Amino acid sequence: NACTLRNNNSSRFGKYIQLQLNRSQHLTSASVQTFLLEKTRVAYQAPQERNFHIFYQIAKGATQEERLEWNLPEGSTFSWLPNPKKALEEDGFEVTREAMFHLGIDCPMQNNIFKPSLEVPGAFGTAAHSRTISSPFQILAGLLHLGDIQFSEAEDESQPCQVEDHAEDSARTASRLLKVPAEHLLETLRIRTITAGRQQQVFKKPCSGAECGTRRDCLAKVVYAKVFDWLVSVINGSIYADSSVWSNFIGLLDVYGFESFPENHLEQLCINYANEKLQQHFVAHFLKAQQEEYAAEGLEWSFINYQDNQSCLDVIEGNPISIFSLMNEECRLNRASNASQFQTRIEVALSDNQCISRDKFSKKPNFVVAHYAGSVCYRVEGMVEKNKDPLLQTLFPASATSQNTNSNDVKTQTKPVVVTVVSKFKGSLEKLMEILNSTTPHYIRCIKPNADCLAAIFRKDEVLCQLEACGIVETINISAAGFPIRISFRSFVERYEVLKKSRKRTSRAAQNGNGCSHSVGNGWAPTQDDGDLLQSAVQDILQELRPNAPPLQPAEKKSCGAAVYCGKTKVFMTHSMLEVLEARRVGALSERAFCIQCCWWRFKRRKQAKQRQAATAIQSAVRTWLARRRFQKLRKAATVVKRAWRKWKAKMDLLAAEELDDVEGKLLVSREAISSSWARRELGKSGPPGPIIPFWPLGLVLSSAPVTLGGFQRNHTFLACLQVLQYSPHRKAETKMLEGGITSVRALPQGSIKFHCKKSPLLYADTRPHILACPRTGFNQILLDSHELLTA
């Protein structure tokens, strides 16, 4: 993987992973096939992009011993490591080592990637120089030093180019790490071997500085591809199982998507060509599946014209003339290519195709290809040189023989065959398409919401660009031309049965026994009768939406403007009809939900009313029982108190009567003496007389207490009387009347008597029965006379 403009960890190769399952559908083994490795990234990186992650991991994470062995000092820079200061999470070297260990590549295997039987022949086929490559990381470190080898043009064209002074150390280090003698490495990079004539005569021609750089880049790409293939083969050896163990498989294909940069080269042309092929396969598979489904359902439908990318593929790979064929022809001419001349050839040869043009505002030679995802401008300069990709026969000569040959060995050929980059690319893509055509594909499109890899950020323009690059927009247009919504009868009835009216459902159930609910219930088996019932139910539902339209039949031919079509087992609809159905369904569910809520609230309130009535009845019964019990207790207590009070009152009345009878006899004896004495005292005062009461008979006080008072007031009256008797031995009583006589012992007072005391013990002390003047009579006069008699 590598860091690109849009992704910090982009896979720069296509992979096809086969997950192998046994008869129980359990994962038993797997295998990996790689396609379209972007090995050109080893020697060329676009601006603001980086090389493969593994080179940065080696440069940053190597141990001190490895740095000394590989000549990688701290902070060293290399030509093929742009943007080395950019820190990424993927730069962890120890993580890569641990991952290789988990994949079955232990430390001994990491230090010796080629077995002795697979030793690489030495230069010029001498067995004495046969060496064994020890470590894959050592090879990659050698490629970094190989990229620093720079050449300067020789003054004489017959002489090879010279290595620049500052690059000599890099050349020696690269030859040491790659196990190739330095002189043979430099000779191979600077001198081209040409075989010509029937006698296969060999000529050596010095290369220019640009050609030396191209041969150096080609060597690095070939070596990197060999290391990559070795890694894939080791992984397959760890996870693969014999074909007898597994019976089914699930294949996962992952390739890089459509690319369009400010400057696009041969790499972008190959990548976009692969995406064109995959888009064609996707559209063909999609349309074919649609057409087969429509035909099976009895729907006669003619698709509208859609954008076919076959013309674009003809421009890139078509026969007999295309961009690839013209590029391969330039490579076979074995001459220095001219960018302007090659551009002219492309324009003349492909002038009839509208998918190719030229950017007239650019001074550099270019051509523009109209892809399905947009037009892309490609630079012609350096494209032919990259396409050559010569396999350096002088470094790995054909004359070198080995007892154990395999597919990686270079076979002896009587006539060299030029295998270009686009030819290899096209061959790999054809193998991939064979795999896709032999399986049932399902497509998953990955869309990035933003290029900054940030969360919660959705950029509409970038997403739309990706949708166009993935072919989703074109697919949606094709799908919208037909019936994009297809629902089986059973699913349709289960979801939209709520749209049928109650009376129709009832009549249908009466005619067909259990009705449609039986047809769509659990354990439903599709029979002819059930299919008819489901189709009839679908017709009823659709008839509710279009009451004036005739019923739909599968045999009828429908026009392109039809919004719904009833097939044999499915219902075909447009998005507008689906929206109408969903809106009706939401409305029907809302009505039923409202009805259920009403019933529930009515039931709930009735239940609450019943509970409230029951609680009220219980409370009334309890309160009645408590009141009855309290009343009974109070009545019993009142009866006891009344009985005791009456008993005590009768006793007090008796005592008071006895006392009055006793005092009455004594008062009759000295009435005149008391009257005269009282008159003398009163004449000596300016105001009314104030007789002094030394004491009160207890029985008289209790018997004269107010009967109308009760409770605390009565008790307070008694207490006041007792306190008067205890603490106030002399109290004064005044009356406005000076004349009067005794008429009766039990007579009530006939005047207004005012006692000058804190609290009067008599209830009628301040009452005035009438306004007429009357003598002092009654009980008050008796008390006064009694006092005078006793004091005399």
PDB file of N, CA and C in Angstrom, residues 20-69:
ATOM      1  N   GLN A  20     -12.656 -20.272   0.896  1.00  0.00           N
ATOM      2  CA  GLN A  20     -13.085 -21.627   0.537  1.00  0.00           C
ATOM      3  C   GLN A  20     -13.846 -22.255   1.695  1.00  0.00           C
ATOM      4  N   LEU A  21     -15.029 -22.819   1.397  1.00  0.00           N
ATOM      5  CA  LEU A  21     -15.940 -23.375   2.379  1.00  0.00           C
ATOM      6  C   LEU A  21     -16.132 -24.858   2.128  1.00  0.00           C
ATOM      7  N   ASN A  22     -16.331 -25.601   3.217  1.00  0.00           N
ATOM      8  CA  ASN A  22     -16.618 -27.031   3.083  1.00  0.00           C
ATOM      9  C   ASN A  22     -18.124 -27.231   2.908  1.00  0.00           C
ATOM     10  N   ARG A  23     -18.554 -28.484   2.969  1.00  0.00           N
ATOM     11  CA  ARG A  23     -19.969 -28.772   2.753  1.00  0.00           C
ATOM     12  C   ARG A  23     -20.851 -28.212   3.873  1.00  0.00           C
ATOM     13  N   SER A  24     -20.280 -28.043   5.048  1.00  0.00           N
ATOM     14  CA  SER A  24     -21.029 -27.439   6.155  1.00  0.00           C
ATOM     15  C   SER A  24     -21.001 -25.921   6.121  1.00  0.00           C
ATOM     16  N   GLN A  25     -20.465 -25.363   5.052  1.00  0.00           N
ATOM     17  CA  GLN A  25     -20.359 -23.915   4.871  1.00  0.00           C
ATOM     18  C   GLN A  25     -19.499 -23.269   5.946  1.00  0.00           C
ATOM     19  N   HIS A  26     -18.466 -23.991   6.355  1.00  0.00           N
ATOM     20  CA  HIS A  26     -17.483 -23.460   7.291  1.00  0.00           C
ATOM     21  C   HIS A  26     -16.211 -23.097   6.541  1.00  0.00           C
ATOM     22  N   LEU A  27     -15.607 -22.015   6.964  1.00  0.00           N
ATOM     23  CA  LEU A  27     -14.386 -21.555   6.309  1.00  0.00           C
ATOM     24  C   LEU A  27     -13.235 -22.500   6.647  1.00  0.00           C
ATOM     25  N   THR A  28     -12.624 -23.065   5.610  1.00  0.00           N
ATOM     26  CA  THR A  28     -11.530 -24.020   5.803  1.00  0.00           C
ATOM     27  C   THR A  28     -10.191 -23.476   5.331  1.00  0.00           C
ATOM     28  N   SER A  29     -10.175 -22.732   4.233  1.00  0.00           N
ATOM     29  CA  SER A  29      -8.917 -22.253   3.662  1.00  0.00           C
ATOM     30  C   SER A  29      -9.216 -21.037   2.796  1.00  0.00           C
ATOM     31  N   ALA A  30      -8.175 -20.530   2.150  1.00  0.00           N
ATOM     32  CA  ALA A  30      -8.322 -19.362   1.291  1.00  0.00           C
ATOM     33  C   ALA A  30      -7.145 -19.304   0.329  1.00  0.00           C
ATOM     34  N   SER A  31      -7.259 -18.447  -0.646  1.00  0.00           N
ATOM     35  CA  SER A  31      -6.176 -18.216  -1.601  1.00  0.00           C
ATOM     36  C   SER A  31      -6.267 -16.773  -2.080  1.00  0.00           C
ATOM     37  N   VAL A  32      -5.113 -16.253  -2.517  1.00  0.00           N
ATOM     38  CA  VAL A  32      -5.023 -14.862  -2.935  1.00  0.00           C
ATOM     39  C   VAL A  32      -4.407 -14.802  -4.325  1.00  0.00           C
ATOM     40  N   GLN A  33      -5.054 -14.050  -5.195  1.00  0.00           N
ATOM     41  CA  GLN A  33      -4.502 -13.761  -6.514  1.00  0.00           C
ATOM     42  C   GLN A  33      -4.398 -12.251  -6.671  1.00  0.00           C
ATOM     43  N   THR A  34      -3.274 -11.801  -7.198  1.00  0.00           N
ATOM     44  CA  THR A  34      -3.034 -10.373  -7.351  1.00  0.00           C
ATOM     45  C   THR A  34      -3.063  -9.999  -8.831  1.00  0.00           C
ATOM     46  N   PHE A  35      -3.533  -8.784  -9.069  1.00  0.00           N
ATOM     47  CA  PHE A  35      -3.622  -8.273 -10.427  1.00  0.00           C
ATOM     48  C   PHE A  35      -3.164  -6.823 -10.436  1.00  0.00           C
ATOM     49  N   LEU A  36      -2.605  -6.408 -11.543  1.00  0.00           N
ATOM     50  CA  LEU A  36      -2.391  -4.988 -11.834  1.00  0.00           C
ATOM     51  C   LEU A  36      -1.567  -4.288 -10.755  1.00  0.00           C
ATOM     52  N   LEU A  37      -0.438  -4.859 -10.388  1.00  0.00           N
ATOM     53  CA  LEU A  37       0.436  -4.225  -9.412  1.00  0.00           C
ATOM     54  C   LEU A  37       1.026  -2.955 -10.003  1.00  0.00           C
ATOM     55  N   GLU A  38       0.906  -1.875  -9.276  1.00  0.00           N
ATOM     56  CA  GLU A  38       1.440  -0.586  -9.729  1.00  0.00           C
ATOM     57  C   GLU A  38       2.916  -0.486  -9.354  1.00  0.00           C
ATOM     58  N   LYS A  39       3.731  -1.282 -10.049  1.00  0.00           N
ATOM     59  CA  LYS A  39       5.154  -1.292  -9.728  1.00  0.00           C
ATOM     60  C   LYS A  39       5.865  -0.040 -10.220  1.00  0.00           C
ATOM     61  N   THR A  40       5.238   0.730 -11.094  1.00  0.00           N
ATOM     62  CA  THR A  40       5.872   1.972 -11.538  1.00  0.00           C
ATOM     63  C   THR A  40       6.027   2.976 -10.401  1.00  0.00           C
ATOM     64  N   ARG A  41       5.269   2.802  -9.315  1.00  0.00           N
ATOM     65  CA  ARG A  41       5.383   3.723  -8.174  1.00  0.00           C
ATOM     66  C   ARG A  41       6.739   3.605  -7.504  1.00  0.00           C
ATOM     67  N   VAL A  42       7.453   2.489  -7.721  1.00  0.00           N
ATOM     68  CA  VAL A  42       8.767   2.344  -7.105  1.00  0.00           C
ATOM     69  C   VAL A  42       9.711   3.435  -7.605  1.00  0.00           C
ATOM     70  N   ALA A  43       9.636   3.754  -8.898  1.00  0.00           N
ATOM     71  CA  ALA A  43      10.569   4.710  -9.487  1.00  0.00           C
ATOM     72  C   ALA A  43       9.950   6.070  -9.751  1.00  0.00           C
ATOM     73  N   TYR A  44       8.639   6.180  -9.704  1.00  0.00           N
ATOM     74  CA  TYR A  44       8.002   7.467  -9.971  1.00  0.00           C
ATOM     75  C   TYR A  44       6.846   7.663  -9.009  1.00  0.00           C
ATOM     76  N   GLN A  45       6.791   8.847  -8.393  1.00  0.00           N
ATOM     77  CA  GLN A  45       5.703   9.212  -7.492  1.00  0.00           C
ATOM     78  C   GLN A  45       5.163  10.565  -7.926  1.00  0.00           C
ATOM     79  N   ALA A  46       3.873  10.653  -8.005  1.00  0.00           N
ATOM     80  CA  ALA A  46       3.238  11.910  -8.385  1.00  0.00           C
ATOM     81  C   ALA A  46       3.485  12.957  -7.303  1.00  0.00           C
ATOM     82  N   PRO A  47       3.364  14.233  -7.644  1.00  0.00           N
ATOM     83  CA  PRO A  47       3.561  15.275  -6.619  1.00  0.00           C
ATOM     84  C   PRO A  47       2.619  15.096  -5.440  1.00  0.00           C
ATOM     85  N   GLN A  48       3.144  15.333  -4.244  1.00  0.00           N
ATOM     86  CA  GLN A  48       2.421  15.220  -2.972  1.00  0.00           C
ATOM     87  C   GLN A  48       2.043  13.777  -2.637  1.00  0.00           C
ATOM     88  N   GLU A  49       2.589  12.813  -3.346  1.00  0.00           N
ATOM     89  CA  GLU A  49       2.346  11.410  -3.026  1.00  0.00           C
ATOM     90  C   GLU A  49       3.636  10.772  -2.525  1.00  0.00           C
ATOM     91  N   ARG A  50       3.527   9.549  -2.056  1.00  0.00           N
ATOM     92  CA  ARG A  50       4.683   8.860  -1.499  1.00  0.00           C
ATOM     93  C   ARG A  50       4.871   7.516  -2.188  1.00  0.00           C
ATOM     94  N   ASN A  51       6.021   6.919  -1.907  1.00  0.00           N
ATOM     95  CA  ASN A  51       6.317   5.571  -2.405  1.00  0.00           C
ATOM     96  C   ASN A  51       5.585   4.550  -1.538  1.00  0.00           C
ATOM     97  N   PHE A  52       5.838   3.275  -1.746  1.00  0.00           N
ATOM     98  CA  PHE A  52       5.200   2.243  -0.947  1.00  0.00           C
ATOM     99  C   PHE A  52       5.623   2.375   0.517  1.00  0.00           C
ATOM    100  N   HIS A  53       4.720   1.987   1.426  1.00  0.00           N
ATOM    101  CA  HIS A  53       4.966   2.156   2.860  1.00  0.00           C
ATOM    102  C   HIS A  53       6.218   1.420   3.324  1.00  0.00           C
ATOM    103  N   ILE A  54       6.524   0.300   2.724  1.00  0.00           N
ATOM    104  CA  ILE A  54       7.610  -0.539   3.232  1.00  0.00           C
ATOM    105  C   ILE A  54       8.950   0.179   3.160  1.00  0.00           C
ATOM    106  N   PHE A  55       9.167   1.039   2.158  1.00  0.00           N
ATOM    107  CA  PHE A  55      10.436   1.763   2.059  1.00  0.00           C
ATOM    108  C   PHE A  55      10.584   2.748   3.217  1.00  0.00           C
ATOM    109  N   TYR A  56       9.510   3.425   3.591  1.00  0.00           N
ATOM    110  CA  TYR A  56       9.576   4.362   4.728  1.00  0.00           C
ATOM    111  C   TYR A  56       9.729   3.605   6.040  1.00  0.00           C
ATOM    112  N   GLN A  57       9.132   2.422   6.136  1.00  0.00           N
ATOM    113  CA  GLN A  57       9.298   1.628   7.352  1.00  0.00           C
ATOM    114  C   GLN A  57      10.744   1.189   7.534  1.00  0.00           C
ATOM    115  N   ILE A  58      11.395   0.787   6.431  1.00  0.00           N
ATOM    116  CA  ILE A  58      12.804   0.383   6.525  1.00  0.00           C
ATOM    117  C   ILE A  58      13.677   1.573   6.894  1.00  0.00           C
ATOM    118  N   ALA A  59      13.422   2.736   6.286  1.00  0.00           N
ATOM    119  CA  ALA A  59      14.263   3.898   6.543  1.00  0.00           C
ATOM    120  C   ALA A  59      14.090   4.435   7.957  1.00  0.00           C
ATOM    121  N   LYS A  60      12.889   4.254   8.561  1.00  0.00           N
ATOM    122  CA  LYS A  60      12.638   4.805   9.886  1.00  0.00           C
ATOM    123  C   LYS A  60      12.752   3.776  11.009  1.00  0.00           C
ATOM    124  N   GLY A  61      12.477   2.510  10.730  1.00  0.00           N
ATOM    125  CA  GLY A  61      12.381   1.531  11.809  1.00  0.00           C
ATOM    126  C   GLY A  61      13.444   0.473  11.840  1.00  0.00           C
ATOM    127  N   ALA A  62      14.479   0.574  11.009  1.00  0.00           N
ATOM    128  CA  ALA A  62      15.535  -0.438  11.019  1.00  0.00           C
ATOM    129  C   ALA A  62      16.355  -0.320  12.299  1.00  0.00           C
ATOM    130  N   THR A  63      16.864  -1.438  12.767  1.00  0.00           N
ATOM    131  CA  THR A  63      17.722  -1.448  13.960  1.00  0.00           C
ATOM    132  C   THR A  63      19.101  -0.894  13.611  1.00  0.00           C
ATOM    133  N   GLN A  64      19.930  -0.689  14.638  1.00  0.00           N
ATOM    134  CA  GLN A  64      21.261  -0.140  14.405  1.00  0.00           C
ATOM    135  C   GLN A  64      22.127  -1.093  13.592  1.00  0.00           C
ATOM    136  N   GLU A  65      22.015  -2.387  13.877  1.00  0.00           N
ATOM    137  CA  GLU A  65      22.782  -3.354  13.102  1.00  0.00           C
ATOM    138  C   GLU A  65      22.354  -3.350  11.641  1.00  0.00           C
ATOM    139  N   GLU A  66      21.045  -3.293  11.416  1.00  0.00           N
ATOM    140  CA  GLU A  66      20.547  -3.266  10.040  1.00  0.00           C
ATOM    141  C   GLU A  66      20.934  -1.973   9.332  1.00  0.00           C
ATOM    142  N   ARG A  67      20.962  -0.872  10.076  1.00  0.00           N
ATOM    143  CA  ARG A  67      21.376   0.383   9.450  1.00  0.00           C
ATOM    144  C   ARG A  67      22.836   0.323   9.008  1.00  0.00           C
ATOM    145  N   LEU A  68      23.670  -0.278   9.836  1.00  0.00           N
ATOM    146  CA  LEU A  68      25.072  -0.407   9.442  1.00  0.00           C
ATOM    147  C   LEU A  68      25.223  -1.346   8.250  1.00  0.00           C
ATOM    148  N   GLU A  69      24.462  -2.419   8.236  1.00  0.00           N
ATOM    149  CA  GLU A  69      24.577  -3.378   7.140  1.00  0.00           C
ATOM    150  C   GLU A  69      23.997  -2.822   5.845  1.00  0.00           C
TER     151      GLU A  69
END
